[in-house]
Amino acid sequence: TTNLVEFYDGAAWRDLQSEEIPPIPSEHFNTVIYTGNGSTQSITGVGFKPDFVWVKVTSTTGSGPIADSTRGTGKAMYSNLTDADYTFPAGQGVTSFDADGFSVGDDSSGNGGYNGSGKTYVAWCWKANGGTTSSNTDGTQTSTVQVNTKAGFSIVQYTASAAGASETVGHGLGTTPAVIILKRTDATEDWYVWHEDLGGGGSSALNEFLKLNDTSTESTATNLFNTVNSTVFNPSYTNGVPNTNIAYCFAEKAGYSSFGSYTGNASDSGPIINTGFEPAWLMIKGRTSAVDGWFIVDNKRDTSNPRGIRLFANSNVGEASESGAQVDFFTNGFQIRGTGAGQGQVNSSGANYVYFAFAATASSAPALPDSFANKLYNG
């Protein structure tokens, strides 16, 4: 049975069923914190069955393992390393993706990075399609995708050929991605990140990329991301073909995700970015034109403004706080606080930054400053 609801908007009757209702954030993204026990345990409280789990140890140094339900259990790649996909010994790593989280196995040998005894961890979790994949033939190369169109997220697995610049693969989103994170899985290779605001945005973003695993500046490659549209993207690069790859593709969804850029002003009263929602998770690539790290804050590790307890995607350093690199979360966006230093650089004067943000469940956090005011005047 299909229920039809209509409403009058002052000009015409409209079909509510045709309106795109924003995703409920907590049903598609969540952050959980846990302590390792060196044995086996189930991590709960996610609120859904995750398909993409990115874990960072917070209490000490450690690489950032990434697991997904397309590659399957017992696998990990590390956001700060160029290593190929690693297969854990039996019973280690992520052993299952569960209805309310995920399970991790024995880490007593130190291989896992998920469950060291007494270590504290943060897990950032995204939902795709419950591990159910389908074949996609939109591109010149067939891809295996699992997609969550409601939240604008797909996991794309494919084998690249020697076609180079002319090769494409389907991503399944039905709309143009704003961000693509790409990693070769069968051999050593960088993590390539495409963002729609690189190169100044628009068509100038094509062929541009950043590297998630290091602090390097924005670069250009003629055989990489020269096509990004509502059905396919170009995923080829020259380092050894054929090769197997995984790509995480994100489209912007109002009220749930925002991918944009801002220009720093070197002031503690930094740029204000209106995302249209209160952020739960924020990643900023330090100056795209200079050597800087990938700064990450979230609302579970740092529960009040200013948020300055950061981790870095490109580094194995543990959690730390920088008074000169902080962010305020508001109900409709965020504001940069301070200029930072070194990898924590988030507000250098005139520098360009790209950001990646996902929404929190609405709270009573304050609205952005200067978003509303009263003014009396005489005619």
mmCIF file of C-alpha atoms in Angstrom:
data_model
loop_
_atom_site.group_PDB
_atom_site.id
_atom_site.type_symbol
_atom_site.label_atom_id
_atom_site.label_comp_id
_atom_site.label_asym_id
_atom_site.label_seq_id
_atom_site.Cartn_x
_atom_site.Cartn_y
_atom_site.Cartn_z
ATOM 1 C CA THR A 1 0.000 0.000 0.000
ATOM 2 C CA THR A 2 1.278 3.451 -0.934
ATOM 3 C CA ASN A 3 0.085 6.357 1.183
ATOM 4 C CA LEU A 4 -0.230 9.673 -0.632
ATOM 5 C CA VAL A 5 -0.003 12.876 1.374
ATOM 6 C CA GLU A 6 -0.565 16.267 -0.203
ATOM 7 C CA PHE A 7 -0.090 19.718 1.256
ATOM 8 C CA TYR A 8 -0.748 23.267 0.082
ATOM 9 C CA ASP A 9 2.380 25.444 -0.037
ATOM 10 C CA GLY A 10 0.558 28.694 -0.697
ATOM 11 C CA ALA A 11 0.679 28.364 -4.461
ATOM 12 C CA ALA A 12 -0.174 24.783 -5.344
ATOM 13 C CA TRP A 13 -0.942 21.353 -3.962
ATOM 14 C CA ARG A 14 2.185 19.228 -3.805
ATOM 15 C CA ASP A 15 2.763 15.503 -3.468
ATOM 16 C CA LEU A 16 4.763 14.913 -0.274
ATOM 17 C CA GLN A 17 5.815 11.512 -1.553
ATOM 18 C CA SER A 18 7.889 13.223 -4.249
ATOM 19 C CA GLU A 19 9.751 15.402 -1.753
ATOM 20 C CA GLU A 20 13.227 14.214 -0.770
ATOM 21 C CA ILE A 21 13.211 13.862 3.007
ATOM 22 C CA PRO A 22 16.722 14.233 4.507
ATOM 23 C CA PRO A 23 18.277 11.113 6.020
ATOM 24 C CA ILE A 24 18.091 10.690 9.784
ATOM 25 C CA PRO A 25 21.816 11.063 10.611
ATOM 26 C CA SER A 26 21.944 8.443 13.365
ATOM 27 C CA GLU A 27 20.624 5.800 10.959
ATOM 28 C CA HIS A 28 23.520 6.215 8.524
ATOM 29 C CA PHE A 29 26.559 7.489 10.445
ATOM 30 C CA ASN A 30 27.694 7.192 14.044
ATOM 31 C CA THR A 31 30.787 7.336 16.235
ATOM 32 C CA VAL A 32 31.430 4.910 19.086
ATOM 33 C CA ILE A 33 34.225 4.800 21.665
ATOM 34 C CA TYR A 34 35.460 1.579 23.262
ATOM 35 C CA THR A 35 38.339 0.031 25.200
ATOM 36 C CA GLY A 36 40.206 -2.983 23.862
ATOM 37 C CA ASN A 37 40.465 -6.196 25.880
ATOM 38 C CA GLY A 38 43.123 -8.085 23.887
ATOM 39 C CA SER A 39 40.711 -10.960 23.352
ATOM 40 C CA THR A 40 37.327 -10.824 21.588
ATOM 41 C CA GLN A 41 34.406 -8.456 22.017
ATOM 42 C CA SER A 42 31.367 -6.999 20.289
ATOM 43 C CA ILE A 43 31.273 -3.228 19.855
ATOM 44 C CA THR A 44 27.673 -2.040 20.147
ATOM 45 C CA GLY A 45 25.802 1.236 20.217
ATOM 46 C CA VAL A 46 26.259 2.086 16.544
ATOM 47 C CA GLY A 47 22.497 1.946 15.963
ATOM 48 C CA PHE A 48 22.671 0.119 12.638
ATOM 49 C CA LYS A 49 24.686 -2.523 10.811
ATOM 50 C CA PRO A 50 27.787 -0.671 9.547
ATOM 51 C CA ASP A 51 29.413 -1.386 6.194
ATOM 52 C CA PHE A 52 32.397 0.959 6.478
ATOM 53 C CA VAL A 53 34.262 1.005 9.808
ATOM 54 C CA TRP A 54 37.266 3.296 10.304
ATOM 55 C CA VAL A 55 39.005 2.812 13.669
ATOM 56 C CA LYS A 56 41.721 4.917 15.300
ATOM 57 C CA VAL A 57 43.467 4.170 18.588
ATOM 58 C CA THR A 58 43.254 7.297 20.751
ATOM 59 C CA SER A 59 45.349 6.477 23.812
ATOM 60 C CA THR A 60 48.638 5.785 22.039
ATOM 61 C CA THR A 61 50.233 5.647 18.605
ATOM 62 C CA GLY A 62 48.695 3.325 16.052
ATOM 63 C CA SER A 63 47.661 3.141 12.417
ATOM 64 C CA GLY A 64 44.046 3.677 11.358
ATOM 65 C CA PRO A 65 42.550 0.414 10.037
ATOM 66 C CA ILE A 66 39.602 0.558 7.653
ATOM 67 C CA ALA A 67 37.259 -2.397 7.161
ATOM 68 C CA ASP A 68 34.237 -2.684 4.901
ATOM 69 C CA SER A 69 31.613 -5.336 4.247
ATOM 70 C CA THR A 70 32.400 -5.522 0.518
ATOM 71 C CA ARG A 71 35.976 -6.649 1.084
ATOM 72 C CA GLY A 72 34.666 -8.720 3.974
ATOM 73 C CA THR A 73 35.739 -9.638 7.499
ATOM 74 C CA GLY A 74 39.371 -10.157 8.491
ATOM 75 C CA LYS A 75 40.593 -7.424 6.126
ATOM 76 C CA ALA A 76 42.076 -4.005 6.788
ATOM 77 C CA MET A 77 43.782 -1.162 5.000
ATOM 78 C CA TYR A 78 45.358 1.705 6.916
ATOM 79 C CA SER A 79 44.571 5.354 6.211
ATOM 80 C CA ASN A 80 48.135 6.471 6.998
ATOM 81 C CA LEU A 81 49.875 3.713 5.003
ATOM 82 C CA THR A 82 50.215 2.758 1.350
ATOM 83 C CA ASP A 83 50.100 -0.994 2.094
ATOM 84 C CA ALA A 84 47.933 -3.422 0.158
ATOM 85 C CA ASP A 85 44.831 -4.940 1.747
ATOM 86 C CA TYR A 86 45.945 -6.936 4.795
ATOM 87 C CA THR A 87 44.390 -10.269 5.752
ATOM 88 C CA PHE A 88 44.507 -11.002 9.480
ATOM 89 C CA PRO A 89 45.163 -14.428 10.972
ATOM 90 C CA ALA A 90 41.941 -16.286 11.760
ATOM 91 C CA GLY A 91 39.955 -14.689 14.592
ATOM 92 C CA GLN A 92 41.626 -11.279 14.376
ATOM 93 C CA GLY A 93 40.549 -7.916 12.978
ATOM 94 C CA VAL A 94 36.862 -7.222 12.384
ATOM 95 C CA THR A 95 35.241 -10.648 12.619
ATOM 96 C CA SER A 96 31.642 -9.630 11.828
ATOM 97 C CA PHE A 97 29.437 -6.682 10.947
ATOM 98 C CA ASP A 98 26.531 -6.838 13.394
ATOM 99 C CA ALA A 99 23.020 -5.382 13.691
ATOM 100 C CA ASP A 100 24.162 -2.752 16.211
ATOM 101 C CA GLY A 101 27.892 -2.540 15.517
ATOM 102 C CA PHE A 102 30.734 -4.935 14.815
ATOM 103 C CA SER A 103 32.847 -7.594 16.514
ATOM 104 C CA VAL A 104 36.621 -7.647 16.865
ATOM 105 C CA GLY A 105 38.927 -10.556 17.548
ATOM 106 C CA ASP A 106 42.076 -11.386 19.456
ATOM 107 C CA ASP A 107 44.706 -8.649 19.298
ATOM 108 C CA SER A 108 47.231 -10.223 21.647
ATOM 109 C CA SER A 109 49.796 -10.581 18.856
ATOM 110 C CA GLY A 110 49.586 -6.877 18.045
ATOM 111 C CA ASN A 111 48.417 -7.426 14.461
ATOM 112 C CA GLY A 112 44.874 -6.149 14.779
ATOM 113 C CA GLY A 113 44.947 -2.494 15.629
ATOM 114 C CA TYR A 114 41.328 -2.934 16.779
ATOM 115 C CA ASN A 115 41.450 -4.494 20.238
ATOM 116 C CA GLY A 116 44.685 -4.007 22.162
ATOM 117 C CA SER A 117 44.258 -4.663 25.857
ATOM 118 C CA GLY A 118 43.571 -1.446 27.781
ATOM 119 C CA LYS A 119 43.844 0.782 24.716
ATOM 120 C CA THR A 120 41.024 3.205 23.902
ATOM 121 C CA TYR A 121 39.606 3.434 20.373
ATOM 122 C CA VAL A 122 37.185 5.490 18.328
ATOM 123 C CA ALA A 123 35.218 3.873 15.492
ATOM 124 C CA TRP A 124 33.568 5.964 12.780
ATOM 125 C CA CYS A 125 30.835 3.926 11.129
ATOM 126 C CA TRP A 126 28.873 4.422 7.889
ATOM 127 C CA LYS A 127 25.985 2.403 6.476
ATOM 128 C CA ALA A 128 25.884 1.242 2.852
ATOM 129 C CA ASN A 129 23.631 -1.711 1.938
ATOM 130 C CA GLY A 130 24.162 -4.306 4.635
ATOM 131 C CA GLY A 131 26.897 -6.052 2.674
ATOM 132 C CA THR A 132 24.619 -6.810 -0.293
ATOM 133 C CA THR A 133 26.368 -5.932 -3.556
ATOM 134 C CA SER A 134 25.324 -5.798 -7.192
ATOM 135 C CA SER A 135 27.051 -5.712 -10.556
ATOM 136 C CA ASN A 136 27.237 -2.296 -12.231
ATOM 137 C CA THR A 137 27.903 -2.036 -15.984
ATOM 138 C CA ASP A 138 27.577 1.745 -16.407
ATOM 139 C CA GLY A 139 31.311 2.148 -17.071
ATOM 140 C CA THR A 140 33.770 0.574 -19.470
ATOM 141 C CA GLN A 141 34.779 -1.716 -16.600
ATOM 142 C CA THR A 142 32.160 -3.639 -14.632
ATOM 143 C CA SER A 143 32.176 -2.725 -10.957
ATOM 144 C CA THR A 144 30.724 -4.362 -7.849
ATOM 145 C CA VAL A 145 28.782 -1.827 -5.806
ATOM 146 C CA GLN A 146 26.762 -1.616 -2.639
ATOM 147 C CA VAL A 147 24.979 1.678 -2.363
ATOM 148 C CA ASN A 148 22.937 3.693 0.106
ATOM 149 C CA THR A 149 21.240 6.248 -2.145
ATOM 150 C CA LYS A 150 19.358 7.803 0.786
ATOM 151 C CA ALA A 151 22.625 8.812 2.456
ATOM 152 C CA GLY A 152 24.617 9.284 -0.766
ATOM 153 C CA PHE A 153 27.234 6.612 -0.074
ATOM 154 C CA SER A 154 28.535 3.723 -2.170
ATOM 155 C CA ILE A 155 31.382 1.239 -1.938
ATOM 156 C CA VAL A 156 32.796 0.406 -5.371
ATOM 157 C CA GLN A 157 35.100 -2.524 -6.080
ATOM 158 C CA TYR A 158 36.645 -3.005 -9.524
ATOM 159 C CA THR A 159 39.655 -4.119 -11.532
ATOM 160 C CA ALA A 160 41.416 -1.441 -13.562
ATOM 161 C CA SER A 161 42.810 -2.291 -16.986
ATOM 162 C CA ALA A 162 45.433 -0.596 -19.144
ATOM 163 C CA ALA A 163 42.875 1.747 -20.706
ATOM 164 C CA GLY A 164 44.103 4.667 -18.613
ATOM 165 C CA ALA A 165 42.340 7.944 -19.290
ATOM 166 C CA SER A 166 39.451 6.346 -21.210
ATOM 167 C CA GLU A 167 38.454 3.864 -18.496
ATOM 168 C CA THR A 168 35.381 4.427 -16.319
ATOM 169 C CA VAL A 169 33.504 2.529 -13.600
ATOM 170 C CA GLY A 170 29.955 2.951 -12.303
ATOM 171 C CA HIS A 171 29.439 4.172 -8.724
ATOM 172 C CA GLY A 172 25.687 3.551 -8.389
ATOM 173 C CA LEU A 173 24.784 6.795 -6.588
ATOM 174 C CA GLY A 174 22.492 8.148 -9.292
ATOM 175 C CA THR A 175 23.963 11.596 -8.713
ATOM 176 C CA THR A 176 27.443 13.083 -9.084
ATOM 177 C CA PRO A 177 29.730 12.338 -6.111
ATOM 178 C CA ALA A 178 31.198 15.239 -4.169
ATOM 179 C CA VAL A 179 34.027 13.077 -2.792
ATOM 180 C CA ILE A 180 35.772 9.870 -3.927
ATOM 181 C CA ILE A 181 38.358 8.082 -1.775
ATOM 182 C CA LEU A 182 40.245 5.487 -3.812
ATOM 183 C CA LYS A 183 42.752 2.788 -2.803
ATOM 184 C CA ARG A 184 44.472 0.008 -4.694
ATOM 185 C CA THR A 185 44.052 -3.230 -2.743
ATOM 186 C CA ASP A 186 46.390 -5.754 -4.387
ATOM 187 C CA ALA A 187 49.673 -3.823 -4.051
ATOM 188 C CA THR A 188 51.294 -0.788 -2.453
ATOM 189 C CA GLU A 189 49.702 2.487 -3.562
ATOM 190 C CA ASP A 190 48.662 5.858 -2.155
ATOM 191 C CA TRP A 191 45.130 6.729 -1.069
ATOM 192 C CA TYR A 192 43.777 9.109 -3.727
ATOM 193 C CA VAL A 193 41.089 11.609 -2.707
ATOM 194 C CA TRP A 194 38.995 13.620 -5.134
ATOM 195 C CA HIS A 195 36.926 16.528 -3.813
ATOM 196 C CA GLU A 196 34.605 18.643 -5.947
ATOM 197 C CA ASP A 197 36.173 21.905 -4.674
ATOM 198 C CA LEU A 198 39.742 21.060 -5.639
ATOM 199 C CA GLY A 199 41.271 23.297 -8.281
ATOM 200 C CA GLY A 200 38.696 25.956 -7.503
ATOM 201 C CA GLY A 201 35.739 23.650 -8.113
ATOM 202 C CA GLY A 202 33.611 22.855 -11.138
ATOM 203 C CA SER A 203 35.380 21.399 -14.164
ATOM 204 C CA SER A 204 38.685 22.625 -12.712
ATOM 205 C CA ALA A 205 38.407 19.903 -10.052
ATOM 206 C CA LEU A 206 38.802 17.159 -12.674
ATOM 207 C CA ASN A 207 42.219 15.447 -12.663
ATOM 208 C CA GLU A 208 42.935 16.978 -9.234
ATOM 209 C CA PHE A 209 43.587 14.861 -6.143
ATOM 210 C CA LEU A 210 44.989 14.741 -2.619
ATOM 211 C CA LYS A 211 46.607 11.836 -0.763
ATOM 212 C CA LEU A 212 44.904 10.710 2.439
ATOM 213 C CA ASN A 213 48.018 8.915 3.685
ATOM 214 C CA ASP A 214 50.340 11.936 3.653
ATOM 215 C CA THR A 215 50.516 15.708 3.974
ATOM 216 C CA SER A 216 51.254 16.501 0.326
ATOM 217 C CA THR A 217 49.651 19.346 -1.597
ATOM 218 C CA GLU A 218 46.984 19.109 -4.266
ATOM 219 C CA SER A 219 48.274 17.362 -7.409
ATOM 220 C CA THR A 220 47.174 16.690 -10.989
ATOM 221 C CA ALA A 221 47.089 13.436 -12.964
ATOM 222 C CA THR A 222 45.685 13.163 -16.489
ATOM 223 C CA ASN A 223 44.628 9.530 -15.992
ATOM 224 C CA LEU A 224 42.842 10.011 -12.671
ATOM 225 C CA PHE A 225 39.406 11.569 -12.031
ATOM 226 C CA ASN A 226 39.222 13.127 -15.497
ATOM 227 C CA THR A 227 35.561 12.063 -15.551
ATOM 228 C CA VAL A 228 33.192 12.327 -12.590
ATOM 229 C CA ASN A 229 29.461 12.398 -13.301
ATOM 230 C CA SER A 230 26.123 11.004 -12.126
ATOM 231 C CA THR A 231 26.904 7.441 -13.263
ATOM 232 C CA VAL A 232 30.683 6.902 -13.576
ATOM 233 C CA PHE A 233 34.132 8.165 -12.665
ATOM 234 C CA ASN A 234 37.586 7.625 -14.124
ATOM 235 C CA PRO A 235 39.629 5.496 -11.707
ATOM 236 C CA SER A 236 42.862 4.746 -13.539
ATOM 237 C CA TYR A 237 46.436 5.558 -12.714
ATOM 238 C CA THR A 238 49.698 4.386 -14.222
ATOM 239 C CA ASN A 239 51.274 2.369 -11.401
ATOM 240 C CA GLY A 240 50.897 -1.157 -12.694
ATOM 241 C CA VAL A 241 47.816 -2.496 -14.434
ATOM 242 C CA PRO A 242 45.671 -4.488 -14.211
ATOM 243 C CA ASN A 243 45.005 -3.903 -10.504
ATOM 244 C CA THR A 244 42.153 -4.297 -8.024
ATOM 245 C CA ASN A 245 40.747 -1.290 -6.200
ATOM 246 C CA ILE A 246 38.155 -0.085 -3.721
ATOM 247 C CA ALA A 247 36.493 3.342 -3.832
ATOM 248 C CA TYR A 248 34.297 5.052 -1.262
ATOM 249 C CA CYS A 249 32.001 7.563 -2.987
ATOM 250 C CA PHE A 250 29.962 10.257 -1.234
ATOM 251 C CA ALA A 251 27.293 12.557 -2.637
ATOM 252 C CA GLU A 252 26.173 15.547 -0.624
ATOM 253 C CA LYS A 253 22.763 15.154 1.043
ATOM 254 C CA ALA A 254 20.996 18.146 2.599
ATOM 255 C CA GLY A 255 20.709 17.799 6.346
ATOM 256 C CA TYR A 256 23.183 14.918 6.491
ATOM 257 C CA SER A 257 26.488 15.567 4.690
ATOM 258 C CA SER A 258 28.423 18.551 3.433
ATOM 259 C CA PHE A 259 31.640 18.700 1.419
ATOM 260 C CA GLY A 260 33.040 22.128 0.747
ATOM 261 C CA SER A 261 35.907 24.546 1.155
ATOM 262 C CA TYR A 262 36.823 27.751 2.944
ATOM 263 C CA THR A 263 39.594 30.354 2.985
ATOM 264 C CA GLY A 264 41.527 30.918 6.210
ATOM 265 C CA ASN A 265 41.868 34.309 7.888
ATOM 266 C CA ALA A 266 44.500 33.623 10.625
ATOM 267 C CA SER A 267 42.117 34.819 13.330
ATOM 268 C CA ASP A 268 40.700 33.136 16.421
ATOM 269 C CA SER A 269 37.365 34.291 15.042
ATOM 270 C CA GLY A 270 37.800 32.187 11.948
ATOM 271 C CA PRO A 271 35.608 31.404 8.950
ATOM 272 C CA ILE A 272 31.999 30.374 9.555
ATOM 273 C CA ILE A 273 30.791 27.498 7.384
ATOM 274 C CA ASN A 274 27.065 26.871 7.071
ATOM 275 C CA THR A 275 26.472 23.154 6.499
ATOM 276 C CA GLY A 276 22.756 23.286 7.269
ATOM 277 C CA PHE A 277 23.165 20.868 10.186
ATOM 278 C CA GLU A 278 25.066 20.362 13.415
ATOM 279 C CA PRO A 279 28.227 18.343 12.619
ATOM 280 C CA ALA A 280 28.986 15.071 14.346
ATOM 281 C CA TRP A 281 32.238 14.461 12.471
ATOM 282 C CA LEU A 282 34.511 16.847 10.627
ATOM 283 C CA MET A 283 37.687 16.256 8.633
ATOM 284 C CA ILE A 284 39.707 19.161 7.243
ATOM 285 C CA LYS A 285 42.626 18.839 4.855
ATOM 286 C CA GLY A 286 45.164 21.420 5.934
ATOM 287 C CA ARG A 287 46.155 23.905 3.242
ATOM 288 C CA THR A 288 45.684 22.227 -0.148
ATOM 289 C CA SER A 289 48.584 24.278 -1.499
ATOM 290 C CA ALA A 290 51.005 23.441 1.326
ATOM 291 C CA VAL A 291 52.189 20.464 3.370
ATOM 292 C CA ASP A 292 49.554 19.854 6.059
ATOM 293 C CA GLY A 293 47.718 16.945 7.652
ATOM 294 C CA TRP A 294 44.145 15.625 7.711
ATOM 295 C CA PHE A 295 42.619 17.037 10.908
ATOM 296 C CA ILE A 296 39.635 15.106 12.399
ATOM 297 C CA VAL A 297 37.332 16.068 15.283
ATOM 298 C CA ASP A 298 34.010 14.548 16.351
ATOM 299 C CA ASN A 299 31.263 15.075 18.915
ATOM 300 C CA LYS A 300 31.872 11.873 20.913
ATOM 301 C CA ARG A 301 35.527 12.378 21.833
ATOM 302 C CA ASP A 302 35.033 16.123 22.374
ATOM 303 C CA THR A 303 31.524 16.885 23.625
ATOM 304 C CA SER A 304 31.558 20.674 23.951
ATOM 305 C CA ASN A 305 32.899 23.736 22.151
ATOM 306 C CA PRO A 306 35.594 24.425 21.278
ATOM 307 C CA ARG A 307 36.465 21.006 19.793
ATOM 308 C CA GLY A 308 40.220 20.593 19.680
ATOM 309 C CA ILE A 309 40.859 16.922 20.519
ATOM 310 C CA ARG A 310 42.055 15.818 17.117
ATOM 311 C CA LEU A 311 43.324 12.794 15.260
ATOM 312 C CA PHE A 312 45.017 12.698 11.883
ATOM 313 C CA ALA A 313 44.047 10.380 9.023
ATOM 314 C CA ASN A 314 47.602 10.506 7.664
ATOM 315 C CA SER A 315 49.427 9.813 10.927
ATOM 316 C CA ASN A 316 49.720 7.148 13.634
ATOM 317 C CA VAL A 317 49.889 9.732 16.435
ATOM 318 C CA GLY A 318 47.303 9.344 19.172
ATOM 319 C CA GLU A 319 44.698 11.775 20.351
ATOM 320 C CA ALA A 320 45.883 15.221 21.402
ATOM 321 C CA SER A 321 44.523 18.738 21.829
ATOM 322 C CA GLU A 322 45.723 21.921 20.151
ATOM 323 C CA SER A 323 44.520 25.241 21.539
ATOM 324 C CA GLY A 324 45.491 26.942 18.277
ATOM 325 C CA ALA A 325 43.442 24.568 16.099
ATOM 326 C CA GLN A 326 39.882 24.224 17.323
ATOM 327 C CA VAL A 327 36.383 24.159 15.907
ATOM 328 C CA ASP A 328 33.017 25.207 17.307
ATOM 329 C CA PHE A 329 30.028 23.057 16.291
ATOM 330 C CA PHE A 330 26.692 24.863 15.894
ATOM 331 C CA THR A 331 23.201 23.689 14.968
ATOM 332 C CA ASN A 332 23.713 24.790 11.378
ATOM 333 C CA GLY A 333 27.458 24.567 10.802
ATOM 334 C CA PHE A 334 30.856 25.196 12.325
ATOM 335 C CA GLN A 335 33.397 27.938 12.931
ATOM 336 C CA ILE A 336 37.184 27.664 12.823
ATOM 337 C CA ARG A 337 39.011 28.829 15.946
ATOM 338 C CA GLY A 338 42.740 29.628 15.879
ATOM 339 C CA THR A 339 45.420 29.162 13.269
ATOM 340 C CA GLY A 340 47.109 25.973 14.463
ATOM 341 C CA ALA A 341 50.643 24.930 13.668
ATOM 342 C CA GLY A 342 52.326 22.073 11.848
ATOM 343 C CA GLN A 343 49.867 19.331 10.928
ATOM 344 C CA GLY A 344 47.168 21.109 12.916
ATOM 345 C CA GLN A 345 47.062 24.047 10.523
ATOM 346 C CA VAL A 346 43.398 24.918 9.856
ATOM 347 C CA ASN A 347 43.292 28.710 9.398
ATOM 348 C CA SER A 348 46.308 30.196 7.659
ATOM 349 C CA SER A 349 45.561 33.589 6.115
ATOM 350 C CA GLY A 350 44.450 33.285 2.486
ATOM 351 C CA ALA A 351 44.960 29.518 2.382
ATOM 352 C CA ASN A 352 42.359 27.169 0.915
ATOM 353 C CA TYR A 353 40.989 24.195 2.868
ATOM 354 C CA VAL A 354 38.562 21.426 1.933
ATOM 355 C CA TYR A 355 36.308 19.808 4.513
ATOM 356 C CA PHE A 356 34.169 16.665 4.908
ATOM 357 C CA ALA A 357 31.273 16.818 7.412
ATOM 358 C CA PHE A 358 28.525 14.459 8.588
ATOM 359 C CA ALA A 359 25.554 15.436 10.713
ATOM 360 C CA ALA A 360 24.673 14.777 14.312
ATOM 361 C CA THR A 361 21.226 14.143 15.650
ATOM 362 C CA ALA A 362 19.798 17.584 16.412
ATOM 363 C CA SER A 363 20.693 18.954 19.842
ATOM 364 C CA SER A 364 20.468 22.212 21.746
ATOM 365 C CA ALA A 365 23.862 23.479 20.558
ATOM 366 C CA PRO A 366 23.871 27.203 19.733
ATOM 367 C CA ALA A 367 23.181 28.464 16.240
ATOM 368 C CA LEU A 368 25.876 30.101 14.165
ATOM 369 C CA PRO A 369 26.621 33.657 15.257
ATOM 370 C CA ASP A 370 25.409 36.455 13.003
ATOM 371 C CA SER A 371 22.749 34.306 11.353
ATOM 372 C CA PHE A 372 19.821 36.361 12.588
ATOM 373 C CA ALA A 373 19.376 39.881 13.962
ATOM 374 C CA ASN A 374 16.654 42.476 14.672
ATOM 375 C CA LYS A 375 16.988 46.023 13.367
ATOM 376 C CA LEU A 376 14.699 48.967 14.053
ATOM 377 C CA TYR A 377 14.547 51.814 11.561
ATOM 378 C CA ASN A 378 12.486 54.872 10.615
ATOM 379 C CA GLY A 379 10.847 55.189 7.219
#
